[in-house]
mmCIF file of C-alpha atoms in Angstrom:
data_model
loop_
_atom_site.group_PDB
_atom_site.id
_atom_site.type_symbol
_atom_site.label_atom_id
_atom_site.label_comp_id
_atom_site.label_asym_id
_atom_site.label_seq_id
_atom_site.Cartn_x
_atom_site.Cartn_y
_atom_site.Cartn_z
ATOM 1 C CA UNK N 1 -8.485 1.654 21.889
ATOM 2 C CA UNK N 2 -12.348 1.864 22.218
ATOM 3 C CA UNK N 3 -12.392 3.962 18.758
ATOM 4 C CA UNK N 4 -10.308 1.037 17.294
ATOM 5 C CA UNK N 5 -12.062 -1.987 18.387
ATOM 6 C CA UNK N 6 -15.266 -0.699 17.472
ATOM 7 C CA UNK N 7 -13.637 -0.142 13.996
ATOM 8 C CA UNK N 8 -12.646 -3.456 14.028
ATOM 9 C CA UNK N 9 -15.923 -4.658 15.031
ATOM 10 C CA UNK N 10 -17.527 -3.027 12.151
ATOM 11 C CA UNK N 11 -14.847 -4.156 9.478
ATOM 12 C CA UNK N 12 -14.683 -7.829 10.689
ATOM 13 C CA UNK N 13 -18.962 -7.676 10.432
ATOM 14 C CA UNK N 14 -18.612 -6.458 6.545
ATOM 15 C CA UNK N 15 -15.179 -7.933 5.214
ATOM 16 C CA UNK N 16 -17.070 -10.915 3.446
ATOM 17 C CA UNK N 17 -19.626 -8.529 2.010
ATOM 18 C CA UNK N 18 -17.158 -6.236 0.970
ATOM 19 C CA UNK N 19 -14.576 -8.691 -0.352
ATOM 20 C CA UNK N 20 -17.767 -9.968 -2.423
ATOM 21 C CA UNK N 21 -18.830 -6.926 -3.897
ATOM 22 C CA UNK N 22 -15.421 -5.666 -4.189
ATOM 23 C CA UNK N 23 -14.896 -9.303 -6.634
ATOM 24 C CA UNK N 24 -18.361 -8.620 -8.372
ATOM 25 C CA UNK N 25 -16.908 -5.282 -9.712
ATOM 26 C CA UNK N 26 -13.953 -6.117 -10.697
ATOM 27 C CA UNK N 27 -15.473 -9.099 -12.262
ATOM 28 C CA UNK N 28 -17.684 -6.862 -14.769
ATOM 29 C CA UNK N 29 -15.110 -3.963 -14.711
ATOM 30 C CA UNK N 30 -16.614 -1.644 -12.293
ATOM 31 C CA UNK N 31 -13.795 -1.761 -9.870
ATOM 32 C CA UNK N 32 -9.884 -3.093 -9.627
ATOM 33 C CA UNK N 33 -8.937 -0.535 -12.268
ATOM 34 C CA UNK N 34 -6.890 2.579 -11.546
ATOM 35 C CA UNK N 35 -9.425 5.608 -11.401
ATOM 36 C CA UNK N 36 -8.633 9.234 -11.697
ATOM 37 C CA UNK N 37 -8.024 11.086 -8.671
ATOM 38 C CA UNK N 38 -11.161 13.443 -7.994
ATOM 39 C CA UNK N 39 -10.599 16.925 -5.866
ATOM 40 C CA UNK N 40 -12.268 16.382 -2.455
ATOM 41 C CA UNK N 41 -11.567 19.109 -0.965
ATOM 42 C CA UNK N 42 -11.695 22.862 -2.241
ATOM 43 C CA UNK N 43 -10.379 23.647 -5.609
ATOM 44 C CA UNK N 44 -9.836 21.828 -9.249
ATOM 45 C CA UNK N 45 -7.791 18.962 -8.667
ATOM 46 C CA UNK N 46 -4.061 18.784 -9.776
ATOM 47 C CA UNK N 47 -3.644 18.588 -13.573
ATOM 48 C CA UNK N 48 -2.017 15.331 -14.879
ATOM 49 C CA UNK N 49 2.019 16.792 -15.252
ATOM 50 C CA UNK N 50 1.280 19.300 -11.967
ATOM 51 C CA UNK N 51 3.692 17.012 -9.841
ATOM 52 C CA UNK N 52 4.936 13.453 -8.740
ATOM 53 C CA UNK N 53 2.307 10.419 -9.441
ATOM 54 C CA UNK N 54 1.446 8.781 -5.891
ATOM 55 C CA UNK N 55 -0.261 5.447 -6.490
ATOM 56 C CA UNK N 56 -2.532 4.648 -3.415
ATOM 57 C CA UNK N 57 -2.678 0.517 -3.030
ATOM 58 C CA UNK N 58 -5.129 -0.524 -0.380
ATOM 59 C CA UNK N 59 -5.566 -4.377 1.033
ATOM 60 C CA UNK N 60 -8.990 -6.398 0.629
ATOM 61 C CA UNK N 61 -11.717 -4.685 0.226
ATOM 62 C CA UNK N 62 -10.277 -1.641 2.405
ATOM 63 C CA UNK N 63 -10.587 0.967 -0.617
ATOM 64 C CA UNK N 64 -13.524 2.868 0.528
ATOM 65 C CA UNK N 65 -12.740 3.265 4.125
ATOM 66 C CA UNK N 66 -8.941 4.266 3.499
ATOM 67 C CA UNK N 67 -8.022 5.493 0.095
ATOM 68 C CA UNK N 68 -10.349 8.883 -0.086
ATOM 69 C CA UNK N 69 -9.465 10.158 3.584
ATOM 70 C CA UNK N 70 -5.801 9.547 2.929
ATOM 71 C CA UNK N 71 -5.784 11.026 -0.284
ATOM 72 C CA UNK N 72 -7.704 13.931 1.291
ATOM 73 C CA UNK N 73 -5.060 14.400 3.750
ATOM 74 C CA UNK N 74 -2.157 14.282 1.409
ATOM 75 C CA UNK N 75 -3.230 16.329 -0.897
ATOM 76 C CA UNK N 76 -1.067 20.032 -1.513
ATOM 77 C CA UNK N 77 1.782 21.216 -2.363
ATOM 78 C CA UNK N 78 2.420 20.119 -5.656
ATOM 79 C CA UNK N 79 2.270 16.654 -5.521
ATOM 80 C CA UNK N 80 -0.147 14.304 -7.316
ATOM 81 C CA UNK N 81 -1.968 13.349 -9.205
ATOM 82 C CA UNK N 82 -3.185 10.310 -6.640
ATOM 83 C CA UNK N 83 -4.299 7.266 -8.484
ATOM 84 C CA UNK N 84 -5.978 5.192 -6.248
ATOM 85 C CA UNK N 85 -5.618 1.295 -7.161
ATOM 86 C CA UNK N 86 -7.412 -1.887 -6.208
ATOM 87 C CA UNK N 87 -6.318 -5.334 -5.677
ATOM 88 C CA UNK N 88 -8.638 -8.051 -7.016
ATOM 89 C CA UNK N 89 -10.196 -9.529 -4.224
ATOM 90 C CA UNK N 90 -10.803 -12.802 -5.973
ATOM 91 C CA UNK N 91 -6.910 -12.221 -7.665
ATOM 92 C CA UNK N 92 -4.589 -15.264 -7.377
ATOM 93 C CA UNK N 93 -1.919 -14.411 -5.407
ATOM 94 C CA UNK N 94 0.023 -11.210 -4.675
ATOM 95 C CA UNK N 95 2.496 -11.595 -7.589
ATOM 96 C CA UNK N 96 -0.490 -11.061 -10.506
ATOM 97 C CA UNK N 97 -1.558 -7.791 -8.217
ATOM 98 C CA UNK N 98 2.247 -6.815 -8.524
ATOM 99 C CA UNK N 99 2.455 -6.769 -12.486
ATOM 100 C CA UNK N 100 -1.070 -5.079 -12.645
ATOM 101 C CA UNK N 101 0.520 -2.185 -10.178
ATOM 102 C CA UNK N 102 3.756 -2.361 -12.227
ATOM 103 C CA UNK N 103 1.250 -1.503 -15.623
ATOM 104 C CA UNK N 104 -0.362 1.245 -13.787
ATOM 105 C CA UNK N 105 2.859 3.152 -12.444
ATOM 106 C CA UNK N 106 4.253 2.646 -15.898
ATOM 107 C CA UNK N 107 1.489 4.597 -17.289
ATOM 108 C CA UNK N 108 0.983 6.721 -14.743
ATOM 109 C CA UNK N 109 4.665 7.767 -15.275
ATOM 110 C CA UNK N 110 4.186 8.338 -18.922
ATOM 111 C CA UNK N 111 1.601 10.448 -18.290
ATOM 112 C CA UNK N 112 3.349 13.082 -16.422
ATOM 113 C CA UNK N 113 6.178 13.478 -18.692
ATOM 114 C CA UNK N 114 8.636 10.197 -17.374
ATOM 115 C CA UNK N 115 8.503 11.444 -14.179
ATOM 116 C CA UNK N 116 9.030 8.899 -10.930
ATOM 117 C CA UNK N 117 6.206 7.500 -8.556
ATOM 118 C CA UNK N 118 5.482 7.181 -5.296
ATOM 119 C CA UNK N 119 3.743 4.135 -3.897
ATOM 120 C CA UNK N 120 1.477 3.810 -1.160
ATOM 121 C CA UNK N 121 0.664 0.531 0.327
ATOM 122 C CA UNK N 122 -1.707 -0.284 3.470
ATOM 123 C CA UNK N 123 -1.614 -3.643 4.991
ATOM 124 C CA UNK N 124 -1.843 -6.125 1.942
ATOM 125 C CA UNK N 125 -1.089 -3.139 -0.534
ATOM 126 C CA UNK N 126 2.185 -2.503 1.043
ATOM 127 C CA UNK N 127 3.062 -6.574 0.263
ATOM 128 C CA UNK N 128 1.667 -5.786 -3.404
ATOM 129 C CA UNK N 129 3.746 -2.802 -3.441
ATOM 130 C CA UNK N 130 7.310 -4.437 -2.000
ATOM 131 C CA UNK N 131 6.650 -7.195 -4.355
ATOM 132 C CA UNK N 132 6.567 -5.248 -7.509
ATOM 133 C CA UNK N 133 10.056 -2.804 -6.686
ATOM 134 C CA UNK N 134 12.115 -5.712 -5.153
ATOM 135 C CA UNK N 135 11.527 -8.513 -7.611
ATOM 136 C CA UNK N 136 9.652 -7.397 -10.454
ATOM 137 C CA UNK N 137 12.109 -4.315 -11.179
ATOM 138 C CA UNK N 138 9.902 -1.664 -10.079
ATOM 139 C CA UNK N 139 12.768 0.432 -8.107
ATOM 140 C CA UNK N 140 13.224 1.482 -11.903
ATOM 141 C CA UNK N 141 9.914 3.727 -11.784
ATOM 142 C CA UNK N 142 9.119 3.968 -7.904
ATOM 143 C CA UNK N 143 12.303 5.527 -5.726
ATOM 144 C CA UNK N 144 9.865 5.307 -2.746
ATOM 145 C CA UNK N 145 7.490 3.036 -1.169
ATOM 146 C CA UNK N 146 5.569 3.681 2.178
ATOM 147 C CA UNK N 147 3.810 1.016 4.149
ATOM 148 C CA UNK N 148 0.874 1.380 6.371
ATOM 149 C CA UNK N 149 0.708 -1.633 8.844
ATOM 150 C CA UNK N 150 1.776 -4.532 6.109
ATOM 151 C CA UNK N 151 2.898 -7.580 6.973
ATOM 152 C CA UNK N 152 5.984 -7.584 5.871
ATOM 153 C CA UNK N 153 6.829 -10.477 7.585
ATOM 154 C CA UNK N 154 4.092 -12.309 7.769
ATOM 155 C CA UNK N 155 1.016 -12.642 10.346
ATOM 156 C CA UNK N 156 -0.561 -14.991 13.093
ATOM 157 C CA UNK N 157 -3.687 -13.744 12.232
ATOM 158 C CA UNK N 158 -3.670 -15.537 8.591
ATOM 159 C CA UNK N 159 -3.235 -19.046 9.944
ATOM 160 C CA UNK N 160 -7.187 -18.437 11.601
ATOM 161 C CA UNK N 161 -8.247 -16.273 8.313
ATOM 162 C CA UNK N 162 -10.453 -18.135 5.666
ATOM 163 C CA UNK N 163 -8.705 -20.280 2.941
ATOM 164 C CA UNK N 164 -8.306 -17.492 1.021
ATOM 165 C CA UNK N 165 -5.720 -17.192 -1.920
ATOM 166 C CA UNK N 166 -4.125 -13.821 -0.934
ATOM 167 C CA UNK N 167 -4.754 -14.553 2.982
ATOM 168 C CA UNK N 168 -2.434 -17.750 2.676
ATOM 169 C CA UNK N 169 0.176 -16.050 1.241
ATOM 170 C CA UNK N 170 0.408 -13.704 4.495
ATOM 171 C CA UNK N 171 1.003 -17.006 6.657
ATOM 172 C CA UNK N 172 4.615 -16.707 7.533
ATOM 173 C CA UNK N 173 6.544 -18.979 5.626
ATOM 174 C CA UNK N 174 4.955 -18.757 2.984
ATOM 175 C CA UNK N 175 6.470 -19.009 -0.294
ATOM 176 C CA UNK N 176 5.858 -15.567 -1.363
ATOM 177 C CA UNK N 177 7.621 -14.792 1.938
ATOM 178 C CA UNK N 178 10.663 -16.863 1.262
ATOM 179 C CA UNK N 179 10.672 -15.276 -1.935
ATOM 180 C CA UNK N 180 11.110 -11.565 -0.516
ATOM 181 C CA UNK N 181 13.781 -12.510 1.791
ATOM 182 C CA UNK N 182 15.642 -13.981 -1.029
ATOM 183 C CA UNK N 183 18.917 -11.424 -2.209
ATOM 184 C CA UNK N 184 17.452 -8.311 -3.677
ATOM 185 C CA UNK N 185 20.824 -6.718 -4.436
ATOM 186 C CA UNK N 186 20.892 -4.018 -6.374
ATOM 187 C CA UNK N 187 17.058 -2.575 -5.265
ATOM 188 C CA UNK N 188 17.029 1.123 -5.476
ATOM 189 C CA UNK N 189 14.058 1.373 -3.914
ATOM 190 C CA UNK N 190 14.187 3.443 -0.271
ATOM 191 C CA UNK N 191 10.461 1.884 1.714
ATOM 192 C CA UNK N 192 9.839 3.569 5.018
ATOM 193 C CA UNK N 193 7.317 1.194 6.923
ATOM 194 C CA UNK N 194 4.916 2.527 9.577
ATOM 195 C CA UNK N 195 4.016 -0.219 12.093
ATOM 196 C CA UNK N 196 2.144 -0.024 15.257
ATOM 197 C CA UNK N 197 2.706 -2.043 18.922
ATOM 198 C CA UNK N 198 -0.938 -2.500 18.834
ATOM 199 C CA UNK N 199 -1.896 -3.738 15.757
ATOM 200 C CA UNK N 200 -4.356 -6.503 15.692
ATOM 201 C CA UNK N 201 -3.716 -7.526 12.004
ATOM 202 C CA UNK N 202 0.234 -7.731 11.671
ATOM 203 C CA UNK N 203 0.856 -10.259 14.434
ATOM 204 C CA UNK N 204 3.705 -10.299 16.483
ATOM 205 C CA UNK N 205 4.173 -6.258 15.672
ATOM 206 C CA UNK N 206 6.996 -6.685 14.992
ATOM 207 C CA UNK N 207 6.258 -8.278 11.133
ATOM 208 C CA UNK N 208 5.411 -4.845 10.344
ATOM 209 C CA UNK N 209 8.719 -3.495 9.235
ATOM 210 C CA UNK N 210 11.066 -3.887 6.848
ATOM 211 C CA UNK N 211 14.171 -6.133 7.664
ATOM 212 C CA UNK N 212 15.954 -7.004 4.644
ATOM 213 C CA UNK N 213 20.079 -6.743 4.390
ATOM 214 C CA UNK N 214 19.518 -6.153 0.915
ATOM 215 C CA UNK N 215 16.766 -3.250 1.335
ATOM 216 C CA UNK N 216 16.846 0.272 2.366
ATOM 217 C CA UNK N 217 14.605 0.492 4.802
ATOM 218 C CA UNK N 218 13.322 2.928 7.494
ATOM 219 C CA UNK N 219 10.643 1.525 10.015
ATOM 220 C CA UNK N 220 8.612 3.711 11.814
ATOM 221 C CA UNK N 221 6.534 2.517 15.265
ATOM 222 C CA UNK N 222 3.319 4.057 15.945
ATOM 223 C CA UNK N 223 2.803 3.517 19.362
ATOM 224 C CA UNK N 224 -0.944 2.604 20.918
ATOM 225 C CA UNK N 225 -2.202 2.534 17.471
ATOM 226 C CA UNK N 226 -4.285 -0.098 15.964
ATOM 227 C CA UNK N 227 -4.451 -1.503 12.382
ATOM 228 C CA UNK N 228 -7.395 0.319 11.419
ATOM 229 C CA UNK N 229 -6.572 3.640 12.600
ATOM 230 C CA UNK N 230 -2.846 3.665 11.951
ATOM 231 C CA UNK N 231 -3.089 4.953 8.098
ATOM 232 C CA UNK N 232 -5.291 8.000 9.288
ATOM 233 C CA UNK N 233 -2.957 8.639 12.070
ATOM 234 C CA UNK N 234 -2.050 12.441 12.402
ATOM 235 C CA UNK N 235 1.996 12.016 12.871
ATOM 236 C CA UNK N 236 1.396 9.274 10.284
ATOM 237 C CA UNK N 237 -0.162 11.771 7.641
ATOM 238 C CA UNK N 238 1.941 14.580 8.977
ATOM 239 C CA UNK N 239 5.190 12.170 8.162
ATOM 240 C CA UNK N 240 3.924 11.206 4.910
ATOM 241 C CA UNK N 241 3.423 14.494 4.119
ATOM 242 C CA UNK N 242 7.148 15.378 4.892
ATOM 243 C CA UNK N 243 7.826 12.561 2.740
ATOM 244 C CA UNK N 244 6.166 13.036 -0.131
ATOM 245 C CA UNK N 245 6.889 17.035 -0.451
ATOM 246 C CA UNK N 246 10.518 15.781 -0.422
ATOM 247 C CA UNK N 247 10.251 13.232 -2.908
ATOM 248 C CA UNK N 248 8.530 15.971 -5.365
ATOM 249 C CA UNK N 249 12.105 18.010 -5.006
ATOM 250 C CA UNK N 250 14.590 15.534 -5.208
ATOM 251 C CA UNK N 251 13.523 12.087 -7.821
ATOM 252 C CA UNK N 252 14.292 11.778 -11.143
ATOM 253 C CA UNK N 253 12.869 11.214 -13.747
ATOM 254 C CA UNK N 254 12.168 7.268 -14.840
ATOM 255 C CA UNK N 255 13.630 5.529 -17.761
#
């Protein structure tokens, strides 16, 4: 807990500085595109057709401080490339992020031979990510989305957050909200959601998972784990891992 909090401390102190120069390079094209995965660790990095695409989507301004340690961690046995993409920061809403995300797994598919992705979402990512696969017919290109902390349902914590486009839209009952409950017969699209009891973002915890009659949906609590931490989590990564590995032997390939 002390770990967390003084994560949170630190975030909370830069999120408007980060936000803004997050929106300043998007704005002149520096940032918000999708950018080649880059070998951190030993070895060349995975060539482009080596394995399944996994599309990393991280929330404001969180790209830096998640993205490179997770793809880090995930990284082996056969799967990638990882394509980490941004959501603009001074975007409209979560449905324009969506259709940029749906562009990039579309090409990201082509460019590994029509093979199926794998999306990644933490906290507002995950949103961006359900959003595109449930009503924007993603579940054609992505058989699998995992969430890290998201919303899904909505958060306290967005009624006190600034009067920000994308932050309103996490108020529960909002209408992007009502939208994803609508029917969503028909999704192919398996998520598995990874929520904590002890996140201070996704208030109650409970908004964290998935619970849709429509949607399969696994949702997996993190115990004593806080929003900041959760996506670095060692069962977390060790699960994802699991997941992913899987995914690389058994999807097809998209249309």
């Amino acid at each position: 807990m002390g770990v967390e909090a003084s994560r949170a401390v630190v975030r909370l102190a830069r999120l408007p500085l980060d936000m803004a120069a997050e929106g300043v390079g998007q704005l002149t094209g520096l940032l918000g595109r999708v950018m080649p995965g880059r070998a951190t660790g030993p070895g060349d990095p995975l060539s482009a057709d080596s394995g399944i695409p996994v599309l990393l989507v991280h929330g404001l301004a969180d790209g830096a401080s998640v993205v490179p340690p997770l793809q880090r961690e995930l990284r082996g046995d056969g799967v990638g490339p990882f394509i980490p993409v941004g959501c603009n920061a001074f975007g409209p809403d979560i449905r324009r992020a969506a259709r940029a995300l749906g562009d990039q797994v579309e090409l990201a598919c082509a460019d590994v031979a029509g093979r199926a992705a794998v999306v990644i979402g933490y906290s507002l990512g995950g949103l961006i990510a359900r959003y595109y696969v449930q009503r924007l017919g993603g579940d054609a290109y992505v058989p699998l989305v995992i969430t890290l902390a998201t919303p899904h349902g909505g958060t306290a914590t967005a009624l006190l957050a600034p009067a920000h486009p994308l932050l309103r839209q996490l108020r529960p009952g909002s209408e992007l909200l009502v939208e994803l409950a609508e029917p969503a017969a028909g999704c192919r699209t398996r998520f598995v959601a990874f929520y904590s009891d002890l996140d201070e973002a996704v208030i109650p915890a409970g908004r964290g998972r998935v619970d849709h009659p429509d949607l399969t949906a696994r949702n997996v609590l993190v115990p004593g784990v806080g929003h900041l931490t959760l996506p670095l989590h060692r069962p977390v990564i060790d699960e994802m891992r699991t997941l992913l590995a899987a995914a690389q032997v058994a999807f097809d390939v998209c249309p």
